[in-house]
XYZ file of C-alpha atoms in Angstrom:
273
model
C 0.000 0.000 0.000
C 0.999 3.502 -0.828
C 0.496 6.487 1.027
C -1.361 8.510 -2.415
C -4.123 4.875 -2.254
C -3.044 4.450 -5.891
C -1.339 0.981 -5.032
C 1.085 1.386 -8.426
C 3.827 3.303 -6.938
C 6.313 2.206 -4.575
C 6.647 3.137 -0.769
C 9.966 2.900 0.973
C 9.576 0.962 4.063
C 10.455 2.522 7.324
C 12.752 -0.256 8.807
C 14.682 -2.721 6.708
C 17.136 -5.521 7.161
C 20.182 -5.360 6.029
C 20.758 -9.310 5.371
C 23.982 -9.367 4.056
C 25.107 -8.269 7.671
C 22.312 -10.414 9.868
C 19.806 -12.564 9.344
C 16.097 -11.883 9.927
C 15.896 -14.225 12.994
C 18.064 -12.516 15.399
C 15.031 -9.761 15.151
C 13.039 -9.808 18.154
C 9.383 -10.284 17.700
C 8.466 -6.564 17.957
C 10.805 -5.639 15.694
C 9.897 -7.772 13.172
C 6.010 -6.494 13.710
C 6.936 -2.877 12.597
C 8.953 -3.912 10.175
C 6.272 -6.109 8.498
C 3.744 -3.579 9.101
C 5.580 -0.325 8.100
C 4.971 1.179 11.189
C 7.594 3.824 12.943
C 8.792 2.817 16.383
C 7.530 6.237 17.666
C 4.075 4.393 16.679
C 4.976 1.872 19.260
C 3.427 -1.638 19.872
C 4.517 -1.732 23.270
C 2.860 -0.134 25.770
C 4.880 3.070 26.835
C 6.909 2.400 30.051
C 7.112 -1.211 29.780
C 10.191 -3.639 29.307
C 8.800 -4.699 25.681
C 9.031 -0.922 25.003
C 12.530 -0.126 26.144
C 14.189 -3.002 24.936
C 12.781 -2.531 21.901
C 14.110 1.089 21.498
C 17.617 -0.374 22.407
C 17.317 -3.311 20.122
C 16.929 -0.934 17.719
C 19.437 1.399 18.204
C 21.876 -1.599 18.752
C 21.129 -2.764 15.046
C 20.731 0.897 13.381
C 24.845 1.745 14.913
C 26.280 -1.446 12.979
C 24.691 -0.918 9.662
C 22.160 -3.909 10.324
C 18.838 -1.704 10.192
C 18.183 0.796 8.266
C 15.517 3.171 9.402
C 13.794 6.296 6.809
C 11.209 7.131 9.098
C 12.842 11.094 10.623
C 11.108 10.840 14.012
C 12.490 7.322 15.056
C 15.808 8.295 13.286
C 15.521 11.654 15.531
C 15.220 9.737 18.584
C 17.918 6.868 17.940
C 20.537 9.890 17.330
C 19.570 12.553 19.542
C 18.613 10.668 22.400
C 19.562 7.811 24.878
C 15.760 6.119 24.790
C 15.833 2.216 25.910
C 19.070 3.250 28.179
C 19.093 3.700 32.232
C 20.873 5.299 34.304
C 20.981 5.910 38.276
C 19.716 9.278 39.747
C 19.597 9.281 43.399
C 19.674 6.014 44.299
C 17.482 4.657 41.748
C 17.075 3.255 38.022
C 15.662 5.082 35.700
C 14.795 5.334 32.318
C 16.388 8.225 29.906
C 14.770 10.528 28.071
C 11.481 8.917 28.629
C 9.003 12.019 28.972
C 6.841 11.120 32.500
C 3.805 13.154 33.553
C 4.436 14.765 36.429
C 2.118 13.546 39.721
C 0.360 15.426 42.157
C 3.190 15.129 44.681
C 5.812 16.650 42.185
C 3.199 19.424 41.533
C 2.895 20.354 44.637
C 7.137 20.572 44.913
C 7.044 22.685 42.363
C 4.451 25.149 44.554
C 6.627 25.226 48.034
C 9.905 25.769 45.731
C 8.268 28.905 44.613
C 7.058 29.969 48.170
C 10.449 29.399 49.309
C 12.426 31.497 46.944
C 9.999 34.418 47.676
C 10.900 33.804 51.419
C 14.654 33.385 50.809
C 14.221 36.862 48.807
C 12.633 38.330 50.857
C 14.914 37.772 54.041
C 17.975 38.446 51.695
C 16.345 42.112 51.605
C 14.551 41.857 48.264
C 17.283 41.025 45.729
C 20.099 37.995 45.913
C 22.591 36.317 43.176
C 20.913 32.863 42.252
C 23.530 30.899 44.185
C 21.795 31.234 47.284
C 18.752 30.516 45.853
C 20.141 26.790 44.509
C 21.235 26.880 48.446
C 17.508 27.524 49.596
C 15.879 25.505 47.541
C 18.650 22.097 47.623
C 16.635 20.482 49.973
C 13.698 20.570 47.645
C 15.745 18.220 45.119
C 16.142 21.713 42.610
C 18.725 21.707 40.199
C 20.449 24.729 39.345
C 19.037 24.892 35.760
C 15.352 23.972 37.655
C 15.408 26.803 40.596
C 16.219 29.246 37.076
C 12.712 27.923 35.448
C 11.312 28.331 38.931
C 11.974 31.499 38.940
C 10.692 32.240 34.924
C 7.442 30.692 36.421
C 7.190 33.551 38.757
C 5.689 37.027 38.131
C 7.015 38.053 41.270
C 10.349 37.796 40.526
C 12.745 39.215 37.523
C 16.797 39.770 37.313
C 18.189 42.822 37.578
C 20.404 44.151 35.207
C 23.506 43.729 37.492
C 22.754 39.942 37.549
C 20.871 39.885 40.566
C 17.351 38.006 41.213
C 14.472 41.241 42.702
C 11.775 40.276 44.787
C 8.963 42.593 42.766
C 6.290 43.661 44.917
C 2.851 42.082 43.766
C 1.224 45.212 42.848
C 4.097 46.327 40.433
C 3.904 41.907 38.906
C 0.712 42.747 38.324
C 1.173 45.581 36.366
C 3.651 44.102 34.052
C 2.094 39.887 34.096
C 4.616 36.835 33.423
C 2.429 35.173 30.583
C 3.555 31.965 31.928
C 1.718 32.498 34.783
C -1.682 33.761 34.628
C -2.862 33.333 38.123
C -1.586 36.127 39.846
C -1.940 35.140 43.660
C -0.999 31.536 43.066
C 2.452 30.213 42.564
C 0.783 27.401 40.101
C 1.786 25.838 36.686
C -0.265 27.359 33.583
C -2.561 24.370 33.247
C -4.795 25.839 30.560
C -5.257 22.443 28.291
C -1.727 21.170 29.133
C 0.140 19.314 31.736
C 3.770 19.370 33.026
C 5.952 16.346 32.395
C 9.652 15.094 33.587
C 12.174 13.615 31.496
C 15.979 11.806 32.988
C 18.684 12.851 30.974
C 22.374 12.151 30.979
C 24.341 15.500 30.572
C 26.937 14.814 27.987
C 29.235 17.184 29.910
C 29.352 16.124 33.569
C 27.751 12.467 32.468
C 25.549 12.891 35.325
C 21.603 12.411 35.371
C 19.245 15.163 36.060
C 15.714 16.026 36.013
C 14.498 17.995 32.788
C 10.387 19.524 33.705
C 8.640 20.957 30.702
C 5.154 20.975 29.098
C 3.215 23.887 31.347
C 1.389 26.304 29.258
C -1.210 24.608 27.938
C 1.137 22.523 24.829
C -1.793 20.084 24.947
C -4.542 22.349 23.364
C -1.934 23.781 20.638
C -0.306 20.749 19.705
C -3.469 19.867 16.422
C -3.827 23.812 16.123
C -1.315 24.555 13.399
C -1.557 28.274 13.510
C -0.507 27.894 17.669
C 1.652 25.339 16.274
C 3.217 27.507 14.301
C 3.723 30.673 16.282
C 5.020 28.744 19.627
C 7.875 27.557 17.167
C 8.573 30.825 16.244
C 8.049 32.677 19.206
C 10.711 29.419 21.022
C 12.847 29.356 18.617
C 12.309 25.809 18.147
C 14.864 24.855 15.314
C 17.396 25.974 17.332
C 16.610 24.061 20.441
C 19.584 21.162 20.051
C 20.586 20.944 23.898
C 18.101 18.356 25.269
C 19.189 19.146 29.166
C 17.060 21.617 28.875
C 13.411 22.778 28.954
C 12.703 24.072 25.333
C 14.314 20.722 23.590
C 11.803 18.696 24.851
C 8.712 20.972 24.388
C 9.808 21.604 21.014
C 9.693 18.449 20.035
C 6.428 17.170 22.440
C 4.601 16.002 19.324
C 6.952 13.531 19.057
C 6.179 11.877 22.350
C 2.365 12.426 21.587
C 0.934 9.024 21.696
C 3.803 7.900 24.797
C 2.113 10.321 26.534
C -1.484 10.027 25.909
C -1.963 13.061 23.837
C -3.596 12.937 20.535
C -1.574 14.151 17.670
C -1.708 14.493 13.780
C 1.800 15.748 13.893
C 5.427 14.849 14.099
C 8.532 15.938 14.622
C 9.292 19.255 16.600
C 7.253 22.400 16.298
């Protein structure tokens, strides 16, 4: 079958075996069910989360670095190159999976609120204004990264930086004046959950080689991610060809359509935005 329905021309399939290098039955039986069906790995047959699913991704990847597979499809090729999906790693004490996109619970939620709260305390006993080192101090015990206490602090309308570098405790009238339009309730420190929802991803940084928490996805992604004109203009206004560093916020939000069905959302799109 061919994607026009005209069922002359030919359609290049998404995964194919290289048999001069391997033989088909060293495939795994998921593999060989995409491959026979012409259906990406980002349209997974596994559910999301699940052994089946990782090992699948690493099977994969394992094949596609030696020549063995060959793989057209740009989203799957996307994630086998720019990403460590199928792989673990230990943060804290703990296995986990990398750059696996994970709703973020209740609990988490809820961390996100007192770590706000607590850098508008640790402002304001600093006497309204402090570097952003000792707010990573203040807010440590919360489990905040450096690069996470900075979006904390993007996520606030009651707090800017100064021109001399410094973090300014704004007083609430003046926020209100001049609204953060990531953060529409004013009295709140809340995520922007207008149609979307705020997700976690484990990455490895390929600097330090260490793993650390990447949140992303406030701001209500879910309603724009079918709307092409919102599509459009929160690629623009993000910059989101540019967004290559995937320790950080933007790469993944950029590029949410991707993890679409992994993460229950509905999507007629692919790729980044």
């Amino acid at each position: 079958m061919c994607d026009c329905g005209c069922n002359t021309c030919e359609t290049k399939s998404t995964l194919m075996l290289n048999e001069s290098l391997a033989p088909r039955d060293i495939l795994s039986e998921g593999l060989k069910y995409h491959m026979d069906a012409n259906k990406p790995l980002t349209e997974h047959l596994y559910r999301a989360g699940s052994d089946s699913y990782f090992n699948l991704w690493a099977e994969a990847r394992s094949l596609y670095s030696r020549n063995i597979l060959e793989i057209t499809h740009e989203d799957d090729l996307a994630v086998l190159t720019e990403t460590d999906l199928g792989h673990y790693g230990m943060f804290e004490g703990k296995k986990v999976p990398l750059d696996f996109p994970i709703e973020i619970n209740e609990i988490e939620d809820e961390n996100f609120v007192k770590g706000i709260e607590l850098l508008r305390s640790t402002l304001s006993k600093e006497g309204g204004a402090a570097g952003l080192e000792p707010l990573v101090k203040a807010l440590s015990g919360l489990g905040f990264s450096k690069d996470e206490v900075v979006d904390l602090i993007k996520n606030n309308i009651n707090i800017k930086q100064h021109r001399d570098g410094d973090y300014i405790l704004l007083p609430l009238e003046e926020a209100k004046k001049k609204p953060n339009k990531n953060n529409k309730k004013l009295n709140k420190p809340m995520r922007d959950s207008s149609g979307g929802k705020a997700y976690k991803v484990y990455v490895k940084d390929p600097k330090t080689k260490k793993i650390k928490t990447v949140r992303f996805g406030s701001g209500g992604l879910r309603a724009k991610i079918n709307d092409k004109k919102a599509r459009n203009a929160f690629a623009k206004r993000h910059k989101c060809s540019t967004k290559k560093d995937k320790t950080k916020a933007g790469y993944w939000s950029c590029r949410l359509p991707r993890y679409a069905k992994l993460l229950g959302l509905k999507s007629n799109f692919g790729g980044f935005w």
